[in-house]
Coordinates of C-alpha atoms and ligand atoms in Angstrom, one line a residue:
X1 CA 196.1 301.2 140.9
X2 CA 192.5 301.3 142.3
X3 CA 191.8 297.4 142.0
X4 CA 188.0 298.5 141.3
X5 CA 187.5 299.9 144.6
X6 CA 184.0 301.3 145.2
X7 CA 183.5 304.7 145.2
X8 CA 182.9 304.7 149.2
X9 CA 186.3 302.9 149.4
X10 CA 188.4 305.4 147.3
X11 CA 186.9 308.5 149.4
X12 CA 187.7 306.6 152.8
X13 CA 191.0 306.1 151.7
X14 CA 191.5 309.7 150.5
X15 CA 190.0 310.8 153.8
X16 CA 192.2 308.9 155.6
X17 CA 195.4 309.7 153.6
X18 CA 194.7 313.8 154.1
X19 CA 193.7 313.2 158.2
X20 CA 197.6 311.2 158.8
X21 CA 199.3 314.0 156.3
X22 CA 198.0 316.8 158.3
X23 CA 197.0 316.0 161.8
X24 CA 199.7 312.7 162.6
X25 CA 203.1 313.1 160.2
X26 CA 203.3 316.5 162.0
X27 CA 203.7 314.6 165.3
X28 CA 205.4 311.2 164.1
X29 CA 209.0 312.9 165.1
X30 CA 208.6 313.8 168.8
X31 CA 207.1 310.8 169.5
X32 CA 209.6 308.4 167.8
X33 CA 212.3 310.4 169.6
X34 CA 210.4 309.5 173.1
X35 CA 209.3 306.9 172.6
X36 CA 206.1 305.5 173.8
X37 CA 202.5 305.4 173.5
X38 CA 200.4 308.8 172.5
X39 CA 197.6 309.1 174.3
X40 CA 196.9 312.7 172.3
X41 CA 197.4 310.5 168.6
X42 CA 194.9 308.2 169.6
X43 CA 192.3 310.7 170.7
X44 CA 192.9 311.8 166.9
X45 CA 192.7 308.9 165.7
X46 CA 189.2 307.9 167.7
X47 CA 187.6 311.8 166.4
X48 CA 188.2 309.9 163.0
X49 CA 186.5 306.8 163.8
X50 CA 189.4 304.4 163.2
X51 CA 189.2 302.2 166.4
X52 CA 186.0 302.0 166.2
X53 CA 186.1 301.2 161.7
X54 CA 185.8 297.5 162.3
X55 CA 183.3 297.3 165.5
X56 CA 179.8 296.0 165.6
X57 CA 177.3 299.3 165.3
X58 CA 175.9 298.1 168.4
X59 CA 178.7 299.3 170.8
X60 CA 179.5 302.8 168.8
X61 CA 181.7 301.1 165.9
X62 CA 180.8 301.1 162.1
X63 CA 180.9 297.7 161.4
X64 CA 183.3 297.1 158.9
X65 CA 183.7 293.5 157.5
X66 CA 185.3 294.2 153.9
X67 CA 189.5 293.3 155.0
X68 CA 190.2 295.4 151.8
X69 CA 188.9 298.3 153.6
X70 CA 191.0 297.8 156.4
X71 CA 194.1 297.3 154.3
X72 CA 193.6 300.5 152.5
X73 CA 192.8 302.4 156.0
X74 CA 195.9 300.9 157.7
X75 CA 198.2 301.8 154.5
X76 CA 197.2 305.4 154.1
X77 CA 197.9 305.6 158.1
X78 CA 201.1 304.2 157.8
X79 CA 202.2 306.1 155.1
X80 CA 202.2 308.7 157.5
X81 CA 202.2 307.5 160.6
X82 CA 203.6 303.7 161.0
X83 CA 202.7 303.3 164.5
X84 CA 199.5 304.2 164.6
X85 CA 198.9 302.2 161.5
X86 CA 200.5 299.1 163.6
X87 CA 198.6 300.5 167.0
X88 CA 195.6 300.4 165.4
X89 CA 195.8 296.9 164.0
X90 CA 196.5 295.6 167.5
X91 CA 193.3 297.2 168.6
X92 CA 191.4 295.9 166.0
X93 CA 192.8 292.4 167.0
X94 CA 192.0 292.9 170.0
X95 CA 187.9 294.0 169.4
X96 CA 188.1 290.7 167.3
X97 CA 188.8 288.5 169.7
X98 CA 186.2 289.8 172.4
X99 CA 183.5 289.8 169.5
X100 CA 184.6 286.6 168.5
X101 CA 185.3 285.0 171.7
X102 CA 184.1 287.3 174.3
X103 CA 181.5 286.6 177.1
X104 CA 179.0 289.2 177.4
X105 CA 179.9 290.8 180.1
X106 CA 183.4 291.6 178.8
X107 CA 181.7 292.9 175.5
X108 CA 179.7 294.9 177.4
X109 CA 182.7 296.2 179.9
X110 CA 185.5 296.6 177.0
X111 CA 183.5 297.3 173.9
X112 CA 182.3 301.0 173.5
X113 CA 185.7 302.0 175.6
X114 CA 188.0 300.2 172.3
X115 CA 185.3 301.7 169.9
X116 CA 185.6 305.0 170.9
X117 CA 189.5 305.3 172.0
X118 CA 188.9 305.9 175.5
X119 CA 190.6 302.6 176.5
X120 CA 193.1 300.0 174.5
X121 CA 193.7 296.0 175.3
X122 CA 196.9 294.2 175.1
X123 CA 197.5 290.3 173.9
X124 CA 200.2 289.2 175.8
X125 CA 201.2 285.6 173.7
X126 CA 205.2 285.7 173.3
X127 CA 207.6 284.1 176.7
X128 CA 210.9 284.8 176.8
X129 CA 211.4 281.0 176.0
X130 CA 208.6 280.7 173.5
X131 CA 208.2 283.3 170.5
X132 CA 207.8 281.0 167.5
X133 CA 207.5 278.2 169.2
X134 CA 203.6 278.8 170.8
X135 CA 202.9 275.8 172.0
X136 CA 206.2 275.6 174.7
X137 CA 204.7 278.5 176.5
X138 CA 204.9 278.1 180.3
X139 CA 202.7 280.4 181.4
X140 CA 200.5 278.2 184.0
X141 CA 196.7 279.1 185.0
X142 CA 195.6 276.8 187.8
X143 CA 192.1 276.4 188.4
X144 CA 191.0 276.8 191.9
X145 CA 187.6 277.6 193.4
X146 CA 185.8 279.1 190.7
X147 CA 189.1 281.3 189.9
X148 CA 192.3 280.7 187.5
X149 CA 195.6 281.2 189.7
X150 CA 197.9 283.0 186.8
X151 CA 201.8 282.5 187.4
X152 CA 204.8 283.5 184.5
X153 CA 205.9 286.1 182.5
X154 CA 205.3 287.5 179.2
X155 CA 207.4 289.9 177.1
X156 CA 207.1 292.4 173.8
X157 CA 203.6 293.2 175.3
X158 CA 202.5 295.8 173.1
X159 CA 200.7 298.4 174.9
X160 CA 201.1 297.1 178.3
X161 CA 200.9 299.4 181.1
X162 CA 198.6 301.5 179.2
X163 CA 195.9 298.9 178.4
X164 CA 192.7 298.6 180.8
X165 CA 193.6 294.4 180.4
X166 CA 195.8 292.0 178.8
X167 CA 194.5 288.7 177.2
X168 CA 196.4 286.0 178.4
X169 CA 197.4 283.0 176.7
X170 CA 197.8 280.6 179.5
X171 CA 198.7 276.6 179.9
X172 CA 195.4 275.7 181.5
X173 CA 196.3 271.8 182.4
X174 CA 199.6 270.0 182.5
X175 CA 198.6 267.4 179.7
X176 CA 201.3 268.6 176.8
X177 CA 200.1 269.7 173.4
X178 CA 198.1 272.6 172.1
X179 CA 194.8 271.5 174.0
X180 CA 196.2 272.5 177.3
X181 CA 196.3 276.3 176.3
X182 CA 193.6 279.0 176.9
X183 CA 193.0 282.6 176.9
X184 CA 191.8 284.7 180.0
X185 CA 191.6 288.5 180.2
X186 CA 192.8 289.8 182.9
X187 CA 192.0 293.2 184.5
X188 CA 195.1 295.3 184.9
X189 CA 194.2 296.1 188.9
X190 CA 194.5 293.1 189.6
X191 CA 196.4 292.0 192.7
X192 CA 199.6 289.7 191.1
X193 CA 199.4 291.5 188.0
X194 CA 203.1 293.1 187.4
X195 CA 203.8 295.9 185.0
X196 CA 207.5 295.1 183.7
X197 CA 209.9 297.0 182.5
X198 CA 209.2 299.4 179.4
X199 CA 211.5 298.3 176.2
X200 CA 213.5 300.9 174.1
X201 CA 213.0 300.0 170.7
X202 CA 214.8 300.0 167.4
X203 CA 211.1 301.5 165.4
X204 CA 207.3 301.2 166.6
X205 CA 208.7 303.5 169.0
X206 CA 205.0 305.4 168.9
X207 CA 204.1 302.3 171.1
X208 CA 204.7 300.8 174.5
X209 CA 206.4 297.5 175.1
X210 CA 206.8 295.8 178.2
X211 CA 207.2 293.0 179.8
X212 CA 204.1 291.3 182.3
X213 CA 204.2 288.9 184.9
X214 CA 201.7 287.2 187.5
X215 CA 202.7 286.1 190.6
X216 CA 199.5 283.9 192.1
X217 CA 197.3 286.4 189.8
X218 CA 193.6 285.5 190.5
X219 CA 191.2 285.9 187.6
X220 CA 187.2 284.4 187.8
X221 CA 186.8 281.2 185.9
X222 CA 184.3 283.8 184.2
X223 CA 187.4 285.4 182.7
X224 CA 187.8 282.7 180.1
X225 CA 187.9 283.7 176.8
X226 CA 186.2 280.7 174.7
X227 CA 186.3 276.9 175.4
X228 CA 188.9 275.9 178.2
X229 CA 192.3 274.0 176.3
X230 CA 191.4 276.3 172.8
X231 CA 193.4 278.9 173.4
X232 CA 195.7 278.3 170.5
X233 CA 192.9 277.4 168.2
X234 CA 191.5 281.2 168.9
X235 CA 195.1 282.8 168.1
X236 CA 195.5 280.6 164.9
X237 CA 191.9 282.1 163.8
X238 CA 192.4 285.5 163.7
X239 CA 196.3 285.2 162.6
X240 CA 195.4 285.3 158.6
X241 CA 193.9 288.4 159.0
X242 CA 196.7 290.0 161.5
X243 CA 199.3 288.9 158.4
X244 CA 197.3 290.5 155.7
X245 CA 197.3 293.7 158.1
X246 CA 200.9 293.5 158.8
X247 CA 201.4 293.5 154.9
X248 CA 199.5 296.7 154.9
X249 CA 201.3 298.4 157.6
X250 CA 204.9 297.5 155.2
X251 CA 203.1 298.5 151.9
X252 CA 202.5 302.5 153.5
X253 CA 206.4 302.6 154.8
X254 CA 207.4 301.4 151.4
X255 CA 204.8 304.1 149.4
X256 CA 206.5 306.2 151.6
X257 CA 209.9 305.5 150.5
X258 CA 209.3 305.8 147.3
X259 CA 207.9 308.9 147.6
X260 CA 210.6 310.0 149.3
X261 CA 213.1 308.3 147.2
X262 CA 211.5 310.2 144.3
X263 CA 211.5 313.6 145.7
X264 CA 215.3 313.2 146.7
X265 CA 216.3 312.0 142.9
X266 CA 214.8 315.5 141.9
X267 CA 215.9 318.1 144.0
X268 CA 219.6 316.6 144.8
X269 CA 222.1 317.9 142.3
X270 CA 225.8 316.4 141.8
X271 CA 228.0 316.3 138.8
X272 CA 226.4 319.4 137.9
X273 CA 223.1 317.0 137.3
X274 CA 220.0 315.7 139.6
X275 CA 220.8 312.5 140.6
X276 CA 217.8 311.4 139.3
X277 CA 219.0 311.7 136.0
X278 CA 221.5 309.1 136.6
X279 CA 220.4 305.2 135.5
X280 CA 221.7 303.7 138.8
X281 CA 219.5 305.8 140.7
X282 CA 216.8 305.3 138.4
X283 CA 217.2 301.5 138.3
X284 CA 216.7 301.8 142.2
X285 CA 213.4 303.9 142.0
X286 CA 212.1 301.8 138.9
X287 CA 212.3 298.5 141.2
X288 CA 211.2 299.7 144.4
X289 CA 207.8 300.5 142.2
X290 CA 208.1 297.2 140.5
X291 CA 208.6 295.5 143.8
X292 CA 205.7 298.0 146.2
X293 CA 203.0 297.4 143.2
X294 CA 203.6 293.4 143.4
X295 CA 203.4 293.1 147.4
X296 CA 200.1 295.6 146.8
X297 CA 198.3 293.5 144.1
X298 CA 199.0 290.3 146.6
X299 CA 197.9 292.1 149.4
X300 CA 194.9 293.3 148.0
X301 CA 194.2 289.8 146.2
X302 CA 194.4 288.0 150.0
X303 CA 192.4 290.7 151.7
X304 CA 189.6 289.7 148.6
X305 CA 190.1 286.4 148.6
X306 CA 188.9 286.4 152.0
X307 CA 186.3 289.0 151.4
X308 CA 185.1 286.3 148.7
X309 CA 184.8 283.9 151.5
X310 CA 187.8 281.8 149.9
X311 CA 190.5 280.2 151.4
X312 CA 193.5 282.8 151.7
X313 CA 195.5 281.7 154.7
X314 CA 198.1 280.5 152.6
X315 CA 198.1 283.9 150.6
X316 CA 198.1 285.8 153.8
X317 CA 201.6 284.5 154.6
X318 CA 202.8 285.5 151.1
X319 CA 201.8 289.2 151.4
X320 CA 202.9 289.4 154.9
X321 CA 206.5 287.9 153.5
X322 CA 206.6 290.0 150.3
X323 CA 205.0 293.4 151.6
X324 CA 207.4 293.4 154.5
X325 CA 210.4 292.3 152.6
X326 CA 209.7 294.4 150.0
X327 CA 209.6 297.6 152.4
X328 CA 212.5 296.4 154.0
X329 CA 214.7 297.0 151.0
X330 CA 212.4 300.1 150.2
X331 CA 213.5 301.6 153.5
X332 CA 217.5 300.7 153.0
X333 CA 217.1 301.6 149.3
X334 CA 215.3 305.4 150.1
X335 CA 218.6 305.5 152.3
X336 CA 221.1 304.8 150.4
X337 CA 219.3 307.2 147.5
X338 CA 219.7 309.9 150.5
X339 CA 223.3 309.1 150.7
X340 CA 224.4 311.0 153.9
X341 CA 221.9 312.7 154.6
X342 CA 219.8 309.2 154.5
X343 CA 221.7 308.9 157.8
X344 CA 220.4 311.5 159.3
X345 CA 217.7 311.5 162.0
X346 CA 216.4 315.0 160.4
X347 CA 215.6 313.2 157.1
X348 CA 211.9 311.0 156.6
X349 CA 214.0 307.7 155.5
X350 CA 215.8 306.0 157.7
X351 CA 212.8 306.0 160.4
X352 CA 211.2 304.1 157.3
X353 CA 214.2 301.2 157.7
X354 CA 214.0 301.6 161.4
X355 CA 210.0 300.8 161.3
X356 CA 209.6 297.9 158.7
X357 CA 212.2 295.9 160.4
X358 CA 208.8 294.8 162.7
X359 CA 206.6 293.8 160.5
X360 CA 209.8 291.1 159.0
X361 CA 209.0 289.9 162.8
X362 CA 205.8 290.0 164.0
X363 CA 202.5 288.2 163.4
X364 CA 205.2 285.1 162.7
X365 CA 208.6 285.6 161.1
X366 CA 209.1 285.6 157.7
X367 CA 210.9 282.5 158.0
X368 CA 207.9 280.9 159.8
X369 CA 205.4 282.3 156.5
X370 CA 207.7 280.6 154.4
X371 CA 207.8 277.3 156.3
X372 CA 203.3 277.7 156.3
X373 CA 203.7 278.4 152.4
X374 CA 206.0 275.8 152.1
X375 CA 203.8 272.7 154.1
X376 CA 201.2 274.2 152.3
X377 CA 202.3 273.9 148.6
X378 CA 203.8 270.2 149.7
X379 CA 200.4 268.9 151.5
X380 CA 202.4 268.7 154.8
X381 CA 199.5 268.7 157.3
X382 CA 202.4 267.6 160.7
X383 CA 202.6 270.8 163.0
X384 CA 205.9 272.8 163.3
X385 CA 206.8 270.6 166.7
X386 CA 206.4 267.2 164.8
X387 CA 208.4 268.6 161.7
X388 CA 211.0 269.8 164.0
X389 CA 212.0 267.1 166.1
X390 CA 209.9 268.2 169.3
X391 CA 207.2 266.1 170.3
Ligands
FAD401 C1 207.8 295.4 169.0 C2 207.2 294.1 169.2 C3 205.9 294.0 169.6 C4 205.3 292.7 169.8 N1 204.1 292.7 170.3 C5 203.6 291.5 170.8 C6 202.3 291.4 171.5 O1 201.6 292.4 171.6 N2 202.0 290.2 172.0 C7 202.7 289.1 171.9 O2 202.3 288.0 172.4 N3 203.9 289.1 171.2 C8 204.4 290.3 170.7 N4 205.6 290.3 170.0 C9 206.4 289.1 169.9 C10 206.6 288.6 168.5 O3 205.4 288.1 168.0 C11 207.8 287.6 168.5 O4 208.9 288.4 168.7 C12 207.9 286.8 167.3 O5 206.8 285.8 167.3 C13 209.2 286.0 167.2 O6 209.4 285.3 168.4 P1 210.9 285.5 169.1 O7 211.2 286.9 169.2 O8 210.9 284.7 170.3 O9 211.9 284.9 168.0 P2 212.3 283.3 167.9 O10 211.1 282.5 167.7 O11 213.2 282.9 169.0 O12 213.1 283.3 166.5 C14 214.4 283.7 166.4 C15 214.8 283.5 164.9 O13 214.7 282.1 164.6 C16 213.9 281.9 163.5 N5 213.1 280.6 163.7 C17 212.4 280.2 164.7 N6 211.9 279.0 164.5 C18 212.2 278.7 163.3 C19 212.0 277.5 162.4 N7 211.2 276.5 162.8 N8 212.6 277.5 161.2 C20 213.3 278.5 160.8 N9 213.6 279.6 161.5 C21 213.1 279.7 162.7 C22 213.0 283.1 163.5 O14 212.4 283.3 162.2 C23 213.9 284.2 163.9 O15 214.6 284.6 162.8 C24 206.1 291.6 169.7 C25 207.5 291.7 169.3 C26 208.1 292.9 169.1 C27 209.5 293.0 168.8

């Protein structure tokens, strides 16, 4: 299926697709058994341009708009490699929101280094309290002489402890409600700024995840990301995008498992036959391509929707939910087509089910898409707290 992508877009994704085959697959096992972020990868990834795909042209990147680009980029990546696919979207994220939001200065500090791979950023959101639930976060930033005072902890940081700074989403004012949030970046050298302990993962292991707090962290009231009390606003913003990206990330994995799943049903012979040739096995492959080219042609149609300049936050949620669903059972499918040997960490497939499990997580749970589809479809326009019983 080529949904009529230019010419430009099919060689970029062909590009792409050959660069993870040959220079990251190769890799993908050592550093899932470490665990951790790969400094080398990313060096790869940067002599490629990737970080830099979506960046304005004035600090090194290639400005990228077109969100069906990305989604093709990040799918051929993760066919390969998923967290690299899923690093890089967190970079982009990040570049966003300075570009977006960003004061000049922290364009021109941050910019070229995210561009160009030397550095990476962390968002640092979730609370071990609050996770759906944004608006409960406790994370307080106290304004005091021309400085923010930052005191709290955050957790699931991706890429903290490697990242030059973290954007904070902070409680700026003790009034309750989603005006009382902001964002600040914070500089990792700063004094109060704690590195937490590093998580060992289920999948995504080619990442870091830690915890962070601040104890009495100072940060310039310059630091401020945006208005003061929008903080939420900012996340909401970007978090269409983030979705249809996350639905990328699940449609590689579960091109991957088909492939896989197909290679398998050809080579493995039992009852003197391949098992291929057997309908059950067959019914398996026939829906996991019935099921990959659905969550595609939504994926695609959100990320054009959007490059149409129509509303798509609505369809965002619905590929996130059916991309990442669909690769779920993809990845459980591919194993159970592998019997055994599915099992096995020396077989491709069951790092597949270990990797998608994310993506049914992140960017908002798939429960949480269907509740946005849901007020959507229904005209609901109360937030989450008001529909459920929090005030
Ligand atoms: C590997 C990894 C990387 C991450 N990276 C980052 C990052 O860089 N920055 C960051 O800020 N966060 C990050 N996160 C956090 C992630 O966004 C949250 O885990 C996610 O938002 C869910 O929050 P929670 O884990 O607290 O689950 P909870 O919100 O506690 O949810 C638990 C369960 O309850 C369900 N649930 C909750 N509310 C409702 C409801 N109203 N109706 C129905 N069901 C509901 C959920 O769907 C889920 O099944 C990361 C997480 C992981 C695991």
């Amino acid at each position: 299926m080529d949904f009529n992508l230019t010419e430009e877009q099919q060689l970029l994704k062909k590009n792409v697709g050959n660069f993870a085959r040959e220079e990251l697959a190769p890799m993908v096992r050592e550093i899932d058994e470490k665990g951790g972020f790969s400094w080398e990868l990313w060096r790869k990834l940067a002599e490629m341009g990737i970080q830099g795909l979506i960046g304005p042209e004035e600090y090194g990147g290639a400005g990228v708009d077109s969100l069906l680009t990305q989604v093709m980029v990040i799918e051929e990546l993760s066919r390969y490699d998923f967290s690299s696919a899923a690093n890089i979207v967190s970079n982009w994220a990040i570049i966003r929101k300075l570009v977006n939001d960003g004061k000049e200065d922290h364009k021109a500090r941050y910019l070229s280094g995210l561009i160009n791979g030397e550095i990476v950023g962390s968002f640092a959101q979730t609370e071990p309290n609050a996770g759906s639930d944004v608006a409960s976060l406790r994370t307080t930033a106290r304004p005091e002489d021309g400085y923010y005072v930052i005191n709290g902890e955050k957790c699931f940081v991706t890429q903290a402890g490697e990242a030059e700074f973290t954007i904070v989403v902070v409680r700026t004012s003790s009034e309750k409600g989603k005006n009382a949030i902001s964002a600040l970046l914070v500089e990792k050298d700063r004094p109060g700024y704690i590195i937490g302990k590093k998580e060992d993962k289920l999948g995504f292991r080619g990442s870091t995840t830690r915890t962070l707090a601040f104890d009495d962290c100072r940060v310039p009231a310059s630091n401020l990301l945006g208005d003061e009390g929008k903080g939420l606003k900012m996340s909401l913003k970007s978090l269409a995008i983030g979705r249809v990206l996350t639905a990328a990330q699940a449609l590689g994995q579960a091109q991957a498992a088909l492939d896989e799943s197909i290679k398998y049903a050809k080579e493995r012979v039992q009852f003197g036959r391949t098992i291929g040739s057997f309908q059950l096995i067959q019914g398996m492959i026939a829906d996991m391509a019935i099921h990959l080219e659905s969550a595609r042609l939504l994926t695609y149609y959100a990320a054009w929707l959007r490059d149409n300049d129509q509303s798509y936050a609505m369809y965002a949620s619905m590929a996130k939910t059916l991309a990442t669903d669909v690769a779920m059972k993809a990845g459980v499918d591919a194993v159970q087509i592998y019997g055994g040997y599915g099992f096995m960490r020396d077989y491709p497939v069951e790092g597949i089910m270990r990797n998608v499990k994310i993506t049914q997580i992140y960017e908002g749970t798939n429960q949480i898409q269907r509740l946005i589809i849901a007020r959507e479809l229904l005209g609901e326009k109360r937030s989450f707290r008001e529909l459920y019983g929090q005030k």
